[in-house]
Amino acid sequence: GKPRELLRHLANNGGAMSRTQLLQLLGTTDEHEFGGYLITVSKLAIGAAIGVVIERSKTRNGNGPREYHYKIRDDIKTEVRAALNA
């Protein structure tokens, strides 16, 4: 499903990806739908006792719009890649 696809995009990317990039790759423009994918990943990770999987950061240019970036935690990226390819 889409949450797995989200993880795959983040795992195969070398660094952080912007929300805009991820929305495009997932084929949606709805930020609430995207939020649902993030919640699904978080709930599954908590259930598996992994903790936070996706880290979020934001940047802002003065008073302009915020730009959010997401990435998989560095210490578990290898395990996430392996699980997605299994």
Coordinates of N, CA, C and O in Angstrom, one line a residue:
G1 N 0.8 -1.2 0.0 CA 0.0 0.0 0.0 C 0.9 1.3 0.0 O 2.1 1.2 -0.1
K2 N 0.2 2.4 0.1 CA 0.9 3.7 0.1 C 1.9 3.9 1.2 O 2.9 4.4 1.0
P3 N 1.6 3.5 2.5 CA 2.6 3.6 3.5 C 3.9 2.9 3.2 O 4.9 3.4 3.5
R4 N 3.8 1.7 2.7 CA 5.0 0.9 2.3 C 5.7 1.6 1.2 O 6.9 1.7 1.2
E5 N 5.0 2.2 0.2 CA 5.6 2.9 -0.9 C 6.3 4.1 -0.3 O 7.4 4.5 -0.8
L6 N 5.7 4.8 0.6 CA 6.3 6.0 1.3 C 7.7 5.6 1.9 O 8.7 6.2 1.7
L7 N 7.7 4.5 2.6 CA 8.9 4.0 3.3 C 9.9 3.6 2.2 O 11.1 3.9 2.4
R8 N 9.5 3.0 1.1 CA 10.4 2.6 0.1 C 11.1 3.8 -0.6 O 12.3 3.8 -0.8
H9 N 10.3 4.9 -0.8 CA 10.9 6.1 -1.4 C 11.9 6.7 -0.5 O 13.0 7.1 -0.9
L10 N 11.6 6.7 0.8 CA 12.5 7.3 1.8 C 13.8 6.4 2.0 O 14.9 7.0 2.1
A11 N 13.6 5.1 2.0 CA 14.7 4.2 2.2 C 15.7 4.2 1.0 O 16.9 4.1 1.2
N12 N 15.2 4.4 -0.2 CA 16.0 4.4 -1.3 C 16.7 5.7 -1.7 O 17.5 5.8 -2.5
N13 N 16.2 6.7 -1.0 CA 16.8 8.1 -1.2 C 17.9 8.2 -0.2 O 17.9 7.8 0.9
G14 N 19.0 8.9 -0.6 CA 20.2 9.1 0.2 C 19.9 10.0 1.4 O 20.5 9.8 2.4
G15 N 19.0 11.0 1.3 CA 18.8 11.9 2.4 C 17.4 12.2 2.6 O 16.5 11.4 2.3
A16 N 17.1 13.4 3.0 CA 15.7 13.8 3.3 C 15.0 14.2 2.0 O 15.6 14.6 1.0
M17 N 13.7 13.9 1.9 CA 12.9 14.3 0.8 C 11.8 15.3 1.3 O 11.3 15.2 2.4
S18 N 11.5 16.2 0.4 CA 10.5 17.2 0.8 C 9.1 16.6 0.7 O 8.9 15.6 0.0
R19 N 8.2 17.2 1.4 CA 6.8 16.7 1.3 C 6.3 16.8 -0.1 O 5.6 15.9 -0.6
T20 N 6.6 17.9 -0.8 CA 6.2 18.1 -2.2 C 6.7 16.9 -3.1 O 5.9 16.4 -3.9
Q21 N 7.9 16.5 -2.9 CA 8.5 15.4 -3.7 C 7.7 14.1 -3.4 O 7.3 13.3 -4.3
L22 N 7.5 13.9 -2.1 CA 6.8 12.6 -1.7 C 5.3 12.6 -2.2 O 4.8 11.6 -2.6
L23 N 4.6 13.7 -2.1 CA 3.3 13.8 -2.6 C 3.2 13.4 -4.1 O 2.4 12.7 -4.5
Q24 N 4.2 14.0 -4.8 CA 4.3 13.7 -6.2 C 4.5 12.2 -6.5 O 3.8 11.6 -7.3
L25 N 5.5 11.6 -5.8 CA 5.8 10.2 -6.0 C 4.7 9.3 -5.6 O 4.5 8.2 -6.2
L26 N 3.9 9.7 -4.6 CA 2.8 8.9 -4.1 C 1.5 9.1 -4.9 O 0.5 8.4 -4.8
G27 N 1.5 10.1 -5.8 CA 0.4 10.4 -6.7 C -0.8 11.0 -6.0 O -1.9 10.7 -6.4
T28 N -0.5 11.9 -5.0 CA -1.6 12.6 -4.4 C -1.2 14.0 -4.2 O -0.1 14.4 -4.2
T29 N -2.3 14.9 -4.0 CA -2.0 16.3 -3.7 C -2.6 16.6 -2.3 O -2.5 17.7 -1.8
D30 N -3.3 15.6 -1.7 CA -4.0 15.8 -0.4 C -3.0 15.6 0.7 O -2.6 14.5 1.0
E31 N -2.7 16.6 1.5 CA -1.8 16.6 2.6 C -2.4 15.8 3.8 O -1.6 15.2 4.5
H32 N -3.7 15.7 3.9 CA -4.3 15.0 4.9 C -4.2 13.5 4.7 O -3.9 12.7 5.6
E33 N -4.3 13.1 3.4 CA -4.1 11.7 3.0 C -2.6 11.3 3.3 O -2.4 10.2 3.9
F34 N -1.7 12.2 3.0 CA -0.3 11.9 3.3 C 0.0 11.8 4.8 O 0.7 10.9 5.2
G35 N -0.7 12.6 5.6 CA -0.6 12.5 7.0 C -1.1 11.2 7.5 O -0.5 10.6 8.4
G36 N -2.1 10.6 6.9 CA -2.6 9.3 7.2 C -1.6 8.2 7.0 O -1.4 7.3 7.8
Y37 N -0.8 8.4 5.9 CA 0.3 7.4 5.6 C 1.3 7.5 6.7 O 1.8 6.4 7.2
L38 N 1.7 8.7 7.2 CA 2.7 8.9 8.2 C 2.2 8.3 9.5 O 3.0 7.6 10.2
I39 N 0.9 8.5 9.8 CA 0.3 7.9 11.1 C 0.4 6.4 11.0 O 0.7 5.7 12.0
T40 N 0.0 5.8 9.9 CA 0.0 4.4 9.7 C 1.4 3.8 10.0 O 1.6 2.8 10.7
V41 N 2.4 4.4 9.4 CA 3.8 4.0 9.6 C 4.2 4.1 11.1 O 4.8 3.2 11.6
S42 N 3.8 5.2 11.7 CA 4.1 5.4 13.1 C 3.5 4.3 14.0 O 4.1 3.8 14.9
K43 N 2.2 4.1 13.8 CA 1.5 3.1 14.6 C 2.1 1.7 14.4 O 2.2 0.9 15.4
L44 N 2.4 1.3 13.2 CA 3.0 0.0 13.0 C 4.4 -0.1 13.6 O 4.7 -1.1 14.2
A45 N 5.2 1.0 13.6 CA 6.5 1.0 14.2 C 6.4 0.9 15.7 O 7.2 0.2 16.4
I46 N 5.4 1.6 16.3 CA 5.2 1.5 17.7 C 4.8 0.1 18.1 O 5.3 -0.5 19.1
G47 N 3.9 -0.5 17.3 CA 3.5 -1.9 17.6 C 4.6 -2.9 17.5 O 4.6 -3.9 18.2
A48 N 5.6 -2.6 16.7 CA 6.8 -3.5 16.5 C 7.9 -3.1 17.5 O 9.0 -3.6 17.4
A49 N 7.7 -2.1 18.4 CA 8.6 -1.6 19.3 C 9.9 -1.1 18.7 O 11.0 -1.2 19.2
I50 N 9.7 -0.4 17.5 CA 10.9 0.2 16.8 C 11.0 1.6 17.2 O 12.1 2.2 17.3
G51 N 9.9 2.3 17.6 CA 9.9 3.7 17.9 C 9.8 4.5 16.6 O 9.2 4.1 15.6
V52 N 10.2 5.7 16.7 CA 10.1 6.6 15.5 C 10.9 6.1 14.4 O 12.1 5.9 14.5
V53 N 10.3 6.0 13.2 CA 11.0 5.6 12.0 C 11.3 6.7 11.1 O 12.4 6.9 10.6
I54 N 10.3 7.6 10.9 CA 10.5 8.8 10.0 C 10.7 10.0 10.8 O 9.9 10.4 11.7
E55 N 11.8 10.7 10.5 CA 12.1 12.0 11.2 C 11.6 13.1 10.3 O 11.8 13.0 9.0
R56 N 11.1 14.2 10.9 CA 10.7 15.3 10.1 C 11.5 16.6 10.5 O 11.8 16.8 11.7
S57 N 11.8 17.4 9.5 CA 12.4 18.7 9.8 C 11.7 19.7 8.9 O 11.0 19.4 8.0
K58 N 11.8 21.0 9.3 CA 11.2 22.0 8.5 C 12.1 23.2 8.3 O 13.0 23.4 9.2
T59 N 12.0 23.8 7.2 CA 12.7 25.0 6.9 C 11.7 26.1 6.5 O 10.6 25.8 6.1
R60 N 12.2 27.3 6.7 CA 11.3 28.4 6.3 C 12.2 29.6 5.9 O 13.2 29.9 6.6
N61 N 11.9 30.2 4.8 CA 12.6 31.3 4.2 C 11.9 32.6 4.7 O 10.9 33.0 4.0
G62 N 12.3 33.2 5.7 CA 11.7 34.4 6.2 C 10.3 34.1 6.7 O 10.0 33.3 7.5
N63 N 9.3 34.9 6.1 CA 7.9 34.7 6.4 C 7.2 33.8 5.3 O 6.0 33.7 5.3
G64 N 8.0 33.2 4.5 CA 7.4 32.4 3.4 C 6.9 31.1 4.0 O 6.9 30.8 5.2
P65 N 6.4 30.2 3.1 CA 5.8 29.0 3.5 C 6.9 28.0 4.1 O 8.0 28.1 3.7
R66 N 6.4 27.2 5.0 CA 7.3 26.2 5.6 C 7.5 25.0 4.6 O 6.6 24.7 3.9
E67 N 8.7 24.5 4.6 CA 8.9 23.3 3.7 C 9.3 22.2 4.7 O 10.3 22.3 5.4
Y68 N 8.6 21.1 4.6 CA 8.8 20.0 5.5 C 9.7 18.9 4.7 O 9.4 18.7 3.5
H69 N 10.6 18.3 5.4 CA 11.4 17.3 4.8 C 11.4 16.0 5.7 O 11.3 16.2 7.0
Y70 N 11.4 14.9 5.1 CA 11.2 13.6 5.9 C 12.4 12.7 5.5 O 12.9 12.7 4.4
K71 N 12.8 11.9 6.5 CA 13.8 10.9 6.2 C 13.7 9.7 7.2 O 13.1 9.9 8.3
I72 N 14.2 8.6 6.9 CA 14.2 7.5 7.8 C 15.4 7.6 8.8 O 16.5 8.1 8.3
R73 N 15.2 7.3 10.0 CA 16.2 7.4 11.0 C 17.5 6.7 10.5 O 17.4 5.6 10.0
D74 N 18.6 7.3 10.6 CA 19.9 6.8 10.1 C 20.2 5.4 10.7 O 20.7 4.5 10.0
D75 N 20.0 5.2 12.0 CA 20.4 4.0 12.7 C 19.5 2.8 12.3 O 19.8 1.6 12.6
I76 N 18.4 3.0 11.6 CA 17.5 1.8 11.2 C 17.3 1.8 9.7 O 16.5 0.9 9.2
K77 N 17.9 2.6 8.9 CA 17.7 2.7 7.5 C 18.0 1.3 6.8 O 17.3 0.9 6.0
T78 N 19.1 0.7 7.2 CA 19.5 -0.6 6.6 C 18.4 -1.7 6.9 O 18.1 -2.4 6.0
E79 N 17.9 -1.7 8.1 CA 16.9 -2.7 8.5 C 15.6 -2.4 7.7 O 15.0 -3.4 7.3
V80 N 15.2 -1.2 7.5 CA 14.0 -0.8 6.8 C 14.2 -1.3 5.4 O 13.3 -1.9 4.8
R81 N 15.3 -1.0 4.8 CA 15.6 -1.4 3.4 C 15.4 -2.9 3.2 O 14.8 -3.4 2.3
A82 N 16.1 -3.6 4.1 CA 16.0 -5.1 4.1 C 14.6 -5.6 4.2 O 14.2 -6.5 3.5
A83 N 13.8 -5.0 5.1 CA 12.4 -5.5 5.4 C 11.6 -5.2 4.1 O 10.7 -6.0 3.8
L84 N 11.8 -4.1 3.5 CA 11.0 -3.7 2.3 C 11.4 -4.6 1.1 O 10.5 -4.8 0.2
N85 N 12.6 -5.1 1.1 CA 13.0 -5.9 -0.1 C 12.8 -7.4 0.2 O 13.0 -8.3 -0.7
A86 N 12.3 -7.8 1.4 CA 12.1 -9.2 1.7 C 10.8 -9.7 1.1 O 9.9 -9.1 0.7

